[in-house]
PDB file of C-alpha atoms in Angstrom:
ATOM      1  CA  UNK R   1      31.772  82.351  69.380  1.00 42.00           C
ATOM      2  CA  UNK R   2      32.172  79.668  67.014  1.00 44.00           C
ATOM      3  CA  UNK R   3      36.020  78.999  67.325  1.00 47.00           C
ATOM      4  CA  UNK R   4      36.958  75.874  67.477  1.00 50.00           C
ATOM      5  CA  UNK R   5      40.289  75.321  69.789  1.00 45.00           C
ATOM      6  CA  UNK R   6      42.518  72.308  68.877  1.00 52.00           C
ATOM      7  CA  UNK R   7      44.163  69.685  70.863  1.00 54.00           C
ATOM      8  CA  UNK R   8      47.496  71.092  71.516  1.00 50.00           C
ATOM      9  CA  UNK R   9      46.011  74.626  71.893  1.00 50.00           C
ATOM     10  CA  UNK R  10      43.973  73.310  74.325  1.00 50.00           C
ATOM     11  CA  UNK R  11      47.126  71.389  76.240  1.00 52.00           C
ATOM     12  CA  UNK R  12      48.412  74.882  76.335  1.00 50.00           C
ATOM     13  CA  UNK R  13      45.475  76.534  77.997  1.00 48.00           C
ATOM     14  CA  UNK R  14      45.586  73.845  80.472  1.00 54.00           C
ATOM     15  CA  UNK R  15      49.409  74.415  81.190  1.00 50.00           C
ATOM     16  CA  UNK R  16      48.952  78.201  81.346  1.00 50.00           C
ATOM     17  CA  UNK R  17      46.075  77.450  83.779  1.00 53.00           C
ATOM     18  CA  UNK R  18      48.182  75.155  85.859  1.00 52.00           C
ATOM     19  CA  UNK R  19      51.171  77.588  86.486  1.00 49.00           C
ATOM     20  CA  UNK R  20      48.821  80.476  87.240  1.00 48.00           C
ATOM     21  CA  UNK R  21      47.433  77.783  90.176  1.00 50.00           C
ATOM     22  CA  UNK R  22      51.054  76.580  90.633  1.00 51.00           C
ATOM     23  CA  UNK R  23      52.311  80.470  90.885  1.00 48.00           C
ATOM     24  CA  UNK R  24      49.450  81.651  93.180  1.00 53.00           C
ATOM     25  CA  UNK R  25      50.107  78.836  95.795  1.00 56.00           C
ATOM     26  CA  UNK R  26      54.658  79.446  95.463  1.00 49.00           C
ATOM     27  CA  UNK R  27      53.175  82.942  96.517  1.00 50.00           C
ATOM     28  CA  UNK R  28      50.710  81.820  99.229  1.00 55.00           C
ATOM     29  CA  UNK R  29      53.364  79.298 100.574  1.00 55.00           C
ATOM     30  CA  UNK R  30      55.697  82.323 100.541  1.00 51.00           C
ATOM     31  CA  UNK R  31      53.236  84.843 102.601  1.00 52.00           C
ATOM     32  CA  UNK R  32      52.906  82.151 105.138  1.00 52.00           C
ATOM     33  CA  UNK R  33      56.127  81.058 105.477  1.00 51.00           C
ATOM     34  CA  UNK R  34      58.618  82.048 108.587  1.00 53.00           C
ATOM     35  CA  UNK R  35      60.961  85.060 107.689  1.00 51.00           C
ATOM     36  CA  UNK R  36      64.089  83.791 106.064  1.00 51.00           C
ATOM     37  CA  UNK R  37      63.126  80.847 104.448  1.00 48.00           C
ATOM     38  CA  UNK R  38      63.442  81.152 100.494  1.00 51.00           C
ATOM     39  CA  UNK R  39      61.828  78.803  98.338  1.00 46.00           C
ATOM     40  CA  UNK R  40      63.331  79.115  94.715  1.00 51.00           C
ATOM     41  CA  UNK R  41      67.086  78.443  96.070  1.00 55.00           C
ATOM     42  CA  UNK R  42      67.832  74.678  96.105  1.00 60.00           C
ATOM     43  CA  UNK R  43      69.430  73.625  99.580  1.00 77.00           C
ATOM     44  CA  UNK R  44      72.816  74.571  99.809  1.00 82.00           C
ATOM     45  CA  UNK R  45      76.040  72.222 100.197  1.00 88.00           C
ATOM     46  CA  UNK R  46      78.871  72.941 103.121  1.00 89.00           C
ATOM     47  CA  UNK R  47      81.341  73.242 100.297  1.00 89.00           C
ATOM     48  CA  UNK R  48      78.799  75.846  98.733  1.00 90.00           C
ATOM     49  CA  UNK R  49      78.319  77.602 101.741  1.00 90.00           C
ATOM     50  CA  UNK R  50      82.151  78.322 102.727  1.00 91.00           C
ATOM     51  CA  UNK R  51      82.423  79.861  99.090  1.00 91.00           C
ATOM     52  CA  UNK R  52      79.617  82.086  99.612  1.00 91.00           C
ATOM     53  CA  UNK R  53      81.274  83.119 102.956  1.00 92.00           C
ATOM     54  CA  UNK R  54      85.100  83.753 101.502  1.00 92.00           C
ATOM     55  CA  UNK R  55      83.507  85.728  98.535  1.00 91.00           C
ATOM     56  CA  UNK R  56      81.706  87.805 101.155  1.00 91.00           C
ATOM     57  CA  UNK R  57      83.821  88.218 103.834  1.00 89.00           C
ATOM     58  CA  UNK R  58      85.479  91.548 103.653  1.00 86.00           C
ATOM     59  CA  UNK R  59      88.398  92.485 100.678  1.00 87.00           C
ATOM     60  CA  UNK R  60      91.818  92.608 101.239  1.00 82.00           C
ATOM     61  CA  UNK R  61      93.600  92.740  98.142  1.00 84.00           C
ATOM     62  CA  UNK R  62      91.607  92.580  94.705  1.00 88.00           C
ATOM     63  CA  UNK R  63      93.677  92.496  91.141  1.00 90.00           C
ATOM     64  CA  UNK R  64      92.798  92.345  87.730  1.00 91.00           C
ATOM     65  CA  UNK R  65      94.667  90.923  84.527  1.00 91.00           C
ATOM     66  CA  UNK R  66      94.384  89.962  80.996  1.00 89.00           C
ATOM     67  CA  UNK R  67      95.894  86.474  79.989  1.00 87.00           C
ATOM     68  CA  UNK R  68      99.388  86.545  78.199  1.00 85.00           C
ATOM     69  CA  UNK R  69      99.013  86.340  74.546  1.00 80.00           C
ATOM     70  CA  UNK R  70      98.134  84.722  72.914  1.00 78.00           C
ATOM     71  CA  UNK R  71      95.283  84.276  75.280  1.00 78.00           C
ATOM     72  CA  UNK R  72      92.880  86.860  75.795  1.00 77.00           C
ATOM     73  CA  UNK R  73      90.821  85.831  78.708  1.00 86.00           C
ATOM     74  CA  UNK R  74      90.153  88.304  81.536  1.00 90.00           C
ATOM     75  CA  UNK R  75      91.060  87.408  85.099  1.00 93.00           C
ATOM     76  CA  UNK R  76      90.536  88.706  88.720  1.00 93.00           C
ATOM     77  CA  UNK R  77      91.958  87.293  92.095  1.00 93.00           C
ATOM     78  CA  UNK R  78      90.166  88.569  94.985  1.00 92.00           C
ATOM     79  CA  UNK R  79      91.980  87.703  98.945  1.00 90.00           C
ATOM     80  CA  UNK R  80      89.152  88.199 101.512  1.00 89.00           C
ATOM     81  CA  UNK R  81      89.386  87.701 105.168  1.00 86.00           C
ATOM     82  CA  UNK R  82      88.349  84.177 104.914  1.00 89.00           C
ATOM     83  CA  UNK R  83      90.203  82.997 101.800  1.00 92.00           C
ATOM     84  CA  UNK R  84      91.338  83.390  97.957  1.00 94.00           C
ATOM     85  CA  UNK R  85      88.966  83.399  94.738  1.00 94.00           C
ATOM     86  CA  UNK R  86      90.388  83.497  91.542  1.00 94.00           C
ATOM     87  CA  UNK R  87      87.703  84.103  88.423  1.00 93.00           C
ATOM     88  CA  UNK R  88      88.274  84.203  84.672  1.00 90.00           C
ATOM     89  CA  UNK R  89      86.101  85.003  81.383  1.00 88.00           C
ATOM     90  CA  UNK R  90      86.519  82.750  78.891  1.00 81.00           C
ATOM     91  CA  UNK R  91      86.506  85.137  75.580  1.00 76.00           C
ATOM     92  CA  UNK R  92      89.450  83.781  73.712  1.00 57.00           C
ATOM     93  CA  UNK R  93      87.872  83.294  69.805  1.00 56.00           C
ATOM     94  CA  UNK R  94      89.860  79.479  69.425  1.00 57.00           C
ATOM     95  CA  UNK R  95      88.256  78.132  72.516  1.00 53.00           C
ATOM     96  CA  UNK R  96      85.152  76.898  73.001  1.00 54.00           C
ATOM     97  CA  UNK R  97      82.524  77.717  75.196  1.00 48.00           C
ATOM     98  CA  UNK R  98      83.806  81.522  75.430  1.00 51.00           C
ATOM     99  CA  UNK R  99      82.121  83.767  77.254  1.00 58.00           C
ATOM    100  CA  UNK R 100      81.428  81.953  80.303  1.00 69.00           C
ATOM    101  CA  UNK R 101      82.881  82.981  83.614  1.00 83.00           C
ATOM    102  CA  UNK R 102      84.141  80.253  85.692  1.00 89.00           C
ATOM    103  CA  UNK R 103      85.730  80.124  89.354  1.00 92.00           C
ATOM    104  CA  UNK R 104      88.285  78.648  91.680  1.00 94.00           C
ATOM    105  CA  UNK R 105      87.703  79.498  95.312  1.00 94.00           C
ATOM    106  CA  UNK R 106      90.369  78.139  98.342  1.00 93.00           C
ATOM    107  CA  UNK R 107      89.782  79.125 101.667  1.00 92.00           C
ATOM    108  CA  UNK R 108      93.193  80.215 102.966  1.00 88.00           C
ATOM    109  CA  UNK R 109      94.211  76.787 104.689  1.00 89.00           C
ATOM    110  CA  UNK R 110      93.167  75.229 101.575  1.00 92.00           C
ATOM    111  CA  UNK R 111      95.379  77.737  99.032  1.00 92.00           C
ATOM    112  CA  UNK R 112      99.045  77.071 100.673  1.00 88.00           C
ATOM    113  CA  UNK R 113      98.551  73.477  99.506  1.00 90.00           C
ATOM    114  CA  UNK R 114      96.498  74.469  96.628  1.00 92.00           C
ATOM    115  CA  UNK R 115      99.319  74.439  93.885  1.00 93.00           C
ATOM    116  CA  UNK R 116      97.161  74.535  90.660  1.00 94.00           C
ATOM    117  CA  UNK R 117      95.464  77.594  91.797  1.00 94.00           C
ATOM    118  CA  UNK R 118      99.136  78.953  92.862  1.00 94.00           C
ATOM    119  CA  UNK R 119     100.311  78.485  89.390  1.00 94.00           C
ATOM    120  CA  UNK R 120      97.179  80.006  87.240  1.00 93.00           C
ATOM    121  CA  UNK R 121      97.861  82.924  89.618  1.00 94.00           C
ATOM    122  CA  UNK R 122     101.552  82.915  88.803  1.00 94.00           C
ATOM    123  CA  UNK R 123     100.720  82.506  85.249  1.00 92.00           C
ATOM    124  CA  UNK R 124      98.525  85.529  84.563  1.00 92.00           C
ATOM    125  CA  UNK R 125      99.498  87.697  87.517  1.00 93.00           C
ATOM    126  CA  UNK R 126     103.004  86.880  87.883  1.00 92.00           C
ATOM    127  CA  UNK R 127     105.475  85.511  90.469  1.00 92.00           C
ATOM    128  CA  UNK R 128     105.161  88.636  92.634  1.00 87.00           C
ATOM    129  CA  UNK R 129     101.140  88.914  92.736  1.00 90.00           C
ATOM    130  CA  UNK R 130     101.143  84.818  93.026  1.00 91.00           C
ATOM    131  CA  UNK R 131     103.464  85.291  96.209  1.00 88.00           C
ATOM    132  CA  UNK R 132     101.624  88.369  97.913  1.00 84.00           C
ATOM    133  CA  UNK R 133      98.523  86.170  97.523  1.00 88.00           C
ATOM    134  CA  UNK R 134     100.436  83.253  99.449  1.00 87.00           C
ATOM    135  CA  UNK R 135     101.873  85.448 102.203  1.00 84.00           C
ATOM    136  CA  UNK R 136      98.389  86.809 102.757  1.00 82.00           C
ATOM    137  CA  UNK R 137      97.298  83.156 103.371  1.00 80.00           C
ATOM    138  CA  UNK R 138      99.999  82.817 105.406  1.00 80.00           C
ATOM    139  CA  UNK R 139      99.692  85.780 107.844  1.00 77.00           C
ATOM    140  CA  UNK R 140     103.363  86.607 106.455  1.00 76.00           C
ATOM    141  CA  UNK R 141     102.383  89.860 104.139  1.00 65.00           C
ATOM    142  CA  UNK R 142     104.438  93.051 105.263  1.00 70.00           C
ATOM    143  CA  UNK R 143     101.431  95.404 104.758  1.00 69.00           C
ATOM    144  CA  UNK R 144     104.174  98.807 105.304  1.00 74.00           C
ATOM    145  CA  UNK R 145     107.215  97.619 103.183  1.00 73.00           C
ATOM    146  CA  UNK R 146     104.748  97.932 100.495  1.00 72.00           C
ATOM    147  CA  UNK R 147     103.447 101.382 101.364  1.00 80.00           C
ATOM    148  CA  UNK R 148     103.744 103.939  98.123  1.00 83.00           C
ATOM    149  CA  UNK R 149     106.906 106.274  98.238  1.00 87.00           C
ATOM    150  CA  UNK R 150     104.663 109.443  98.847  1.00 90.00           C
ATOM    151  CA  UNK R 151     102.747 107.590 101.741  1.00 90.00           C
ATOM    152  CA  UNK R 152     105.878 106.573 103.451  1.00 90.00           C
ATOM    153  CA  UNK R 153     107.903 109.817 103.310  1.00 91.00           C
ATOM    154  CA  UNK R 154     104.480 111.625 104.822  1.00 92.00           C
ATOM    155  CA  UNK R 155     103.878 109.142 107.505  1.00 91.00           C
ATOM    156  CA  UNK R 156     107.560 109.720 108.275  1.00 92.00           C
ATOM    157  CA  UNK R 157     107.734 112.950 108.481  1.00 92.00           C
ATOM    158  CA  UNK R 158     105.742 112.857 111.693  1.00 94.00           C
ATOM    159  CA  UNK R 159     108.907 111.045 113.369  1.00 92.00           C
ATOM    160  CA  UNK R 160     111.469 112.806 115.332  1.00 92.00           C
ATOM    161  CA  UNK R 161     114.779 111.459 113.996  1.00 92.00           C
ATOM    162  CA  UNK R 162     115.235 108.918 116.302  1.00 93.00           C
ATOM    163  CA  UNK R 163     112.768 107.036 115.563  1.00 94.00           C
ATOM    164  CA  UNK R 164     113.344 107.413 111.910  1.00 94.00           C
ATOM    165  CA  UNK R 165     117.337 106.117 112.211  1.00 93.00           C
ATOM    166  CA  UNK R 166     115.426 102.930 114.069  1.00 93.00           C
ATOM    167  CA  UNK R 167     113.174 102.336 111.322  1.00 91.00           C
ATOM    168  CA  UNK R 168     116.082 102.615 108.556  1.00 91.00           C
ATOM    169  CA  UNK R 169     117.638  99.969 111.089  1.00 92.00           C
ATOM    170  CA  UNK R 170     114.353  97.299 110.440  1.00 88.00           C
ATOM    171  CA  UNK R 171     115.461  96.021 107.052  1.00 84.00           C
ATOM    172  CA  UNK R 172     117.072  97.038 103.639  1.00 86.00           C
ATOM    173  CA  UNK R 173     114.201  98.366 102.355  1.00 85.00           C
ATOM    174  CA  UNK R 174     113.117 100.289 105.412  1.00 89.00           C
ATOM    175  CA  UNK R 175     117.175 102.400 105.051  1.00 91.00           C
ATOM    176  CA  UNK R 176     116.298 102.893 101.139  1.00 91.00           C
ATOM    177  CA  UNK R 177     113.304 104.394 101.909  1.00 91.00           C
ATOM    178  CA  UNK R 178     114.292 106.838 105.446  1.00 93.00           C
ATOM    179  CA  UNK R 179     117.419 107.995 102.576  1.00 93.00           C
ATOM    180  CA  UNK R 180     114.833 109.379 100.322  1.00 93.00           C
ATOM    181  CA  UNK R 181     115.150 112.955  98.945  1.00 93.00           C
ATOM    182  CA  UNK R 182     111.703 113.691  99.511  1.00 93.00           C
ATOM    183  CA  UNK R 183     111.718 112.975 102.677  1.00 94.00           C
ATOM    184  CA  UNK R 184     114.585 115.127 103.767  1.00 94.00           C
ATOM    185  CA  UNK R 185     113.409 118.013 101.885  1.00 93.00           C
ATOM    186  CA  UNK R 186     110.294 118.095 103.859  1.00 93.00           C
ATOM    187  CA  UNK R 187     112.124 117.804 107.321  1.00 93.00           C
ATOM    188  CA  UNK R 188     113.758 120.944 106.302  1.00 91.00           C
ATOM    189  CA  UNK R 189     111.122 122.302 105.435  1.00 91.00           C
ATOM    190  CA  UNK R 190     109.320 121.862 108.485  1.00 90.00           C
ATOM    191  CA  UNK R 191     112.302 122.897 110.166  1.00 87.00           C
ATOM    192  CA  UNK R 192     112.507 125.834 108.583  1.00 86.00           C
ATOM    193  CA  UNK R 193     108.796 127.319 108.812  1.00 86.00           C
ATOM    194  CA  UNK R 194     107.825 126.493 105.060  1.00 86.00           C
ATOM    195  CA  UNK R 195     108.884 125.668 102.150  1.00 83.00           C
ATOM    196  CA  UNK R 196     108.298 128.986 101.124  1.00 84.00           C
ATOM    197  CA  UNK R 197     111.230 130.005 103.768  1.00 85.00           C
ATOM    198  CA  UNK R 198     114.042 127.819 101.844  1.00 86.00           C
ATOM    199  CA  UNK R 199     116.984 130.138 100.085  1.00 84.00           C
ATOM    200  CA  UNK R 200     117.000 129.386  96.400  1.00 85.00           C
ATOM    201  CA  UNK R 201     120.880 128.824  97.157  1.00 83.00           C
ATOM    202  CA  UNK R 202     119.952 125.539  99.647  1.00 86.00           C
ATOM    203  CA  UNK R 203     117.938 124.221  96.713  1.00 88.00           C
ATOM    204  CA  UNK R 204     120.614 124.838  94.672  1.00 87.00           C
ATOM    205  CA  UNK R 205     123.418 123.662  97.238  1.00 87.00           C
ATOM    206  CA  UNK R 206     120.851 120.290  97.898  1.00 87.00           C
ATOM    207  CA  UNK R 207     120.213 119.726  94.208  1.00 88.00           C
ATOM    208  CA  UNK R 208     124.493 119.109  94.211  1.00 86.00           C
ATOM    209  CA  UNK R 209     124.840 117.164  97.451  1.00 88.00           C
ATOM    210  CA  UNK R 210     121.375 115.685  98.702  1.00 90.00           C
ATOM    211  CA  UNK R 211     119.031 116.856 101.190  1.00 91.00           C
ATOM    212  CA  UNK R 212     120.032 114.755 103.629  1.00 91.00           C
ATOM    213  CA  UNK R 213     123.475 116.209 103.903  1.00 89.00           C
ATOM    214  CA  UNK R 214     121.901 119.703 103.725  1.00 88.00           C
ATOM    215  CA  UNK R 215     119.728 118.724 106.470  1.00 89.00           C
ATOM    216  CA  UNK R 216     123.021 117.946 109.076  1.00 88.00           C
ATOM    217  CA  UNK R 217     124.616 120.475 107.540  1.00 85.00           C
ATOM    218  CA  UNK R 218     125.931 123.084 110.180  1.00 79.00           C
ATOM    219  CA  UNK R 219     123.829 126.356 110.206  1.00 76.00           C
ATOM    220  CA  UNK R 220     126.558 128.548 110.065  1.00 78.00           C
ATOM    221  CA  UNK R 221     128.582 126.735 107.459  1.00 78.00           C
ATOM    222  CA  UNK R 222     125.415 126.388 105.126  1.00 76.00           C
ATOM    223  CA  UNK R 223     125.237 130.170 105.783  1.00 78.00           C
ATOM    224  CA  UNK R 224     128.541 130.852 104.535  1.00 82.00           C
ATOM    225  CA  UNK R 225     127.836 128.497 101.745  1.00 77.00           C
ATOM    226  CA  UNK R 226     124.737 130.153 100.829  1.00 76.00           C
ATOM    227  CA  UNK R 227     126.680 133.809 100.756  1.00 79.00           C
ATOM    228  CA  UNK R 228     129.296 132.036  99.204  1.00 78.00           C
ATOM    229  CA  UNK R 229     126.934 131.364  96.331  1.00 75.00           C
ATOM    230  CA  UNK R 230     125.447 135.103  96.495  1.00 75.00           C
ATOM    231  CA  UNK R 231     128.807 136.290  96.377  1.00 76.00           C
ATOM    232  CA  UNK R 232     129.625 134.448  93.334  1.00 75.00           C
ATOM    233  CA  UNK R 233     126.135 135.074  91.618  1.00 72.00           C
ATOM    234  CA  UNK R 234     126.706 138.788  92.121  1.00 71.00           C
ATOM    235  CA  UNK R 235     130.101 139.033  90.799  1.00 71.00           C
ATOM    236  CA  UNK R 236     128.944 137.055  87.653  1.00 68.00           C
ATOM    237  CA  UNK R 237     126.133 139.596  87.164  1.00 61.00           C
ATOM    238  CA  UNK R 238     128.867 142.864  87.529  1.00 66.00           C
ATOM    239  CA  UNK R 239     131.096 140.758  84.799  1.00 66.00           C
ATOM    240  CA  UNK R 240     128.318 140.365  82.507  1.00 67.00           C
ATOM    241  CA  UNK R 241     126.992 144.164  83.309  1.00 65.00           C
ATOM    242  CA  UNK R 242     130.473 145.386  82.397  1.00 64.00           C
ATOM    243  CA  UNK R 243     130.816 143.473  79.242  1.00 60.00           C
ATOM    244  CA  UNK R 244     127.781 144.448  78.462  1.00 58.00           C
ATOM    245  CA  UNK R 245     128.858 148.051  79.178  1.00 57.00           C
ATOM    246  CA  UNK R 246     132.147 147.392  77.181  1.00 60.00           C
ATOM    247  CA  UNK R 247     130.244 146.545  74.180  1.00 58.00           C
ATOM    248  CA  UNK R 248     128.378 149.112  74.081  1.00 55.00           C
ATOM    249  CA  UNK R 249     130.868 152.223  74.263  1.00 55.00           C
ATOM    250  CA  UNK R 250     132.735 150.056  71.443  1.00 54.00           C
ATOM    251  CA  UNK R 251     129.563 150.485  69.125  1.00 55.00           C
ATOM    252  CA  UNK R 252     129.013 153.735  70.447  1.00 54.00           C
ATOM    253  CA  UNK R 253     132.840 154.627  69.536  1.00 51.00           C
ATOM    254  CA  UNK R 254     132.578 152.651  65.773  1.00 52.00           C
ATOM    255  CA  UNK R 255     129.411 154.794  64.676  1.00 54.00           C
ATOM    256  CA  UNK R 256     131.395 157.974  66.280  1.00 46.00           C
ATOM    257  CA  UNK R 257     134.426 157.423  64.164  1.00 47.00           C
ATOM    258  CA  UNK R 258     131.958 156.421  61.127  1.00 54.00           C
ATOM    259  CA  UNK R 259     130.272 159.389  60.973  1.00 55.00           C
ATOM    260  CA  UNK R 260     133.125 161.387  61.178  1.00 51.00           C
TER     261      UNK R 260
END
């Protein structure tokens, strides 16, 4: 139509045209090719390929920290079944290249001798993260010493006491935890029907000595404790009804003799 097209604008037509050709026969290649075979992924390594299977493999234990200052990168180690990965952001202002993510990735064999990744670990996370991440790779993690409190008393609670004075027998932590409170107070209540059952005295008695004590505690001798208490509550309330009582008539007598 009487444009005239110039060198390098032609060059680009030509390079446009050669893709489309180049695109169409990626896509032809692709149609025919056996299921499973992808052709825009460069061949992969054996050192490539066990990292793609520890990130994979299923999670056990996944944390997330910020650098100590004056640092501010953002970390995440991540245990799988298969090994340890331990990623970072890079968005501290003084460093360079901030922004981009980077990785370290151990299988678990690898990680016990691995002491560079250890220390990073140790260094954001902290000793005790750094050495849950090593007993993991170890096989040496006690998943139930490190149960929540509230966990713990409710799996126990579904002991008979027996087994719960052998488990308070299995380590120092194990007795700490079968002495808790909580834990007693729901055996009595259980024991008792409800919670709904308790006397507001045995609350009051358990509040003073422990549950656990109120829990062996004779029945009949927590009964007489418990009427103790009543006994003691009801005489306070006649002292305070007669004082009460007392001071009245005396105002009553003051506005007599006032009047009069």
């Amino acid at each position: 139509s009487g444009c005239q097209v110039t060198s390098s604008q032609h060059r680009g037509l030509e390079a446009c045209d050669a893709g489309k050709v180049k695109w169409r026969q990626v896509m032809t290649d692709r149609a025919a090719a056996p299921t499973g075979v992808d052709f825009e992924r460069p061949s992969l390594t054996p050192e490539m390929k066990e990292h793609i299977k520890i990130k994979k493999a299923q999670k056990l234990y996944m944390k997330s920290a910020e650098a100590p200052a004056p640092c501010r990168d953002f970390y995440q180690v991540l245990v799988t079944e298969c090994g340890v990965v331990l990623y970072w952001w890079k968005i501290s202002v003084r460093q360079k290249g901030r922004g981009q993510p980077g990785e370290m990735v151990a299988s678990w064999e690898d990680f016990k001798y691995d002491r560079k990744m250890q220390e990073e670990i140790e260094r954001v996370f902290g000793r005790q993260v750094k050495d849950d991440t090593v007993r993991l790779a170890t096989g040496h993690l006690d998943w139930l010493s490190r149960l929540p409190t509230d966990i713990f008393v409710n799996i126990a609670t579904f002991l008979d006491l027996p087994s719960i004075a052998k488990l308070s027998q299995v380590s120092t932590h194990f007795r700490s935890m079968c002495d808790r409170d909580r834990l007693w107070e729901q055996l009595y209540e259980q024991h008792s029907g409800g919670s709904h059952k308790v006397p507001r005295e045995v609350r009051r008695i358990a509040s003073e000595v422990g549950w656990k004590k109120v829990y062996f505690t004779n029945k009949l001798q927590l009964r007489m404790q418990v009427a103790r208490m009543r006994q003691k509550s009801l005489s306070k309330d006649r002292q305070s009804e007669s004082a009460h009582h007392q001071i009245h008539d005396e105002g009553s007598e003051d506005t007599f003799l006032t009047q009069h």
